[in-house]
mmCIF file of C-alpha atoms in Angstrom:
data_model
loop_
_atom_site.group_PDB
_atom_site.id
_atom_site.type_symbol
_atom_site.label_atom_id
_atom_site.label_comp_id
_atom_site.label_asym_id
_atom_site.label_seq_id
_atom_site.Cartn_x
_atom_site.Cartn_y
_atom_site.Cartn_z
ATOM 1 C CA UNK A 1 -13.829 -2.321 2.486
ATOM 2 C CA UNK A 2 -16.870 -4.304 3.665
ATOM 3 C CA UNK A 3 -18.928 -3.244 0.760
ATOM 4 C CA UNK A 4 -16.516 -3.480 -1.849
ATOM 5 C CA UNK A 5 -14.719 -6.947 -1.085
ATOM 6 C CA UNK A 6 -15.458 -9.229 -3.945
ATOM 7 C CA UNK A 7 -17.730 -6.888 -5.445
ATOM 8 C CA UNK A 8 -15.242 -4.070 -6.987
ATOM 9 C CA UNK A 9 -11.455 -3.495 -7.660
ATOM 10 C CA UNK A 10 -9.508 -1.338 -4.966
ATOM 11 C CA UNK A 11 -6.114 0.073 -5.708
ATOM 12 C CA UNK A 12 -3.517 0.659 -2.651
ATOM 13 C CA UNK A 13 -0.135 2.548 -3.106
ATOM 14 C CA UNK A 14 1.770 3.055 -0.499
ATOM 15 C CA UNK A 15 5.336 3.525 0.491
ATOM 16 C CA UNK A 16 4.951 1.528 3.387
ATOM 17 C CA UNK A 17 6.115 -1.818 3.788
ATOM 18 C CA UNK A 18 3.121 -4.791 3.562
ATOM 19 C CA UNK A 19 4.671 -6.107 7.328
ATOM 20 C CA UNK A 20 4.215 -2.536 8.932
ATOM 21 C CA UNK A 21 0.370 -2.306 8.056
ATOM 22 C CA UNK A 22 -1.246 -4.001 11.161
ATOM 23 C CA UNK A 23 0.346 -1.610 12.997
ATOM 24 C CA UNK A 24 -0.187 1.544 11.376
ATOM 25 C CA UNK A 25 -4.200 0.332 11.064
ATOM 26 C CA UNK A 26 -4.082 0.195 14.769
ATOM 27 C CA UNK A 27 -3.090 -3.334 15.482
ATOM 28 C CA UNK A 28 -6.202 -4.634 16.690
ATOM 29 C CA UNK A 29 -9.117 -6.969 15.214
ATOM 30 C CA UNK A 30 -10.412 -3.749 12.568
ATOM 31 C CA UNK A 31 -6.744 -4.123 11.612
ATOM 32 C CA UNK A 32 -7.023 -7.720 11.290
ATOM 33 C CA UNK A 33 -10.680 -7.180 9.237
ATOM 34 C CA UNK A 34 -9.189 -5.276 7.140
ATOM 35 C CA UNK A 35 -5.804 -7.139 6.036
ATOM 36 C CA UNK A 36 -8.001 -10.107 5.400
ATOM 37 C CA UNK A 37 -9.798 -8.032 2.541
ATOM 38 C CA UNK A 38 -6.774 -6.676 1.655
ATOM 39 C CA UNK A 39 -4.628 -9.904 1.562
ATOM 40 C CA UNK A 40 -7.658 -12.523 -0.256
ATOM 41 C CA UNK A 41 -7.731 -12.276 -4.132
ATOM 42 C CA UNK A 42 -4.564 -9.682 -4.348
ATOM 43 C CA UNK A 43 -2.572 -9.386 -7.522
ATOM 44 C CA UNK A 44 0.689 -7.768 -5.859
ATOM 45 C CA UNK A 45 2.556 -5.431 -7.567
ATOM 46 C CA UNK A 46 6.235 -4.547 -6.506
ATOM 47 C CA UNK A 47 7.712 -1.468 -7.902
ATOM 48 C CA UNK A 48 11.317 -1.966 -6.380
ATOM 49 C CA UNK A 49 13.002 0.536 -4.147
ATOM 50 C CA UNK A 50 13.189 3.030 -7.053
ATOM 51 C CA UNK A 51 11.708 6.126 -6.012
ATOM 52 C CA UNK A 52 10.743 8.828 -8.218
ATOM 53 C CA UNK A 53 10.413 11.767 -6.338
ATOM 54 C CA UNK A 54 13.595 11.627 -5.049
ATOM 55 C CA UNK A 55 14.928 11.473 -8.591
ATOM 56 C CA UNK A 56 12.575 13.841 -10.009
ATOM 57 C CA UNK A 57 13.368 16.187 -7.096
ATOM 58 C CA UNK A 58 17.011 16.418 -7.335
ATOM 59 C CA UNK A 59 16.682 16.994 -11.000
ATOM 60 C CA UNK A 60 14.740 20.145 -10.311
ATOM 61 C CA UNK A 61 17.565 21.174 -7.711
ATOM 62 C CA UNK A 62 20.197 20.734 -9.989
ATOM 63 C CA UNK A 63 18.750 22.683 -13.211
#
């Protein structure tokens, strides 16, 4: 993240909600390092709660 911050475009997805992060990057100051590269300069991009391989996979269960 160090090398790319202001310098090139990363792309997260993740299922994961934004407030769980800390703790799943192990809560301490790394964490913290790298939420404040994540967080600066973000263009968000909320997709909703509609989930497509749950749709997708029901459709293959029913045909």
């Amino acid at each position: 993240m160090e090398l790319r911050y202001d310098t090139a475009s990363t792309a997260f997805a993740t299922q994961l909600a934004t407030k769980e992060w800390h703790r799943q990057l192990g809560g301490d100051t790394i964490a913290d390092a790298i939420l404040d590269r994540i967080a600066h300069n973000t263009i968000w991009i909320n997709t909703g709660e509609y989930n497509m391989r749950q749709r997708h996979g029901q459709t293959m269960l029913d045909n």
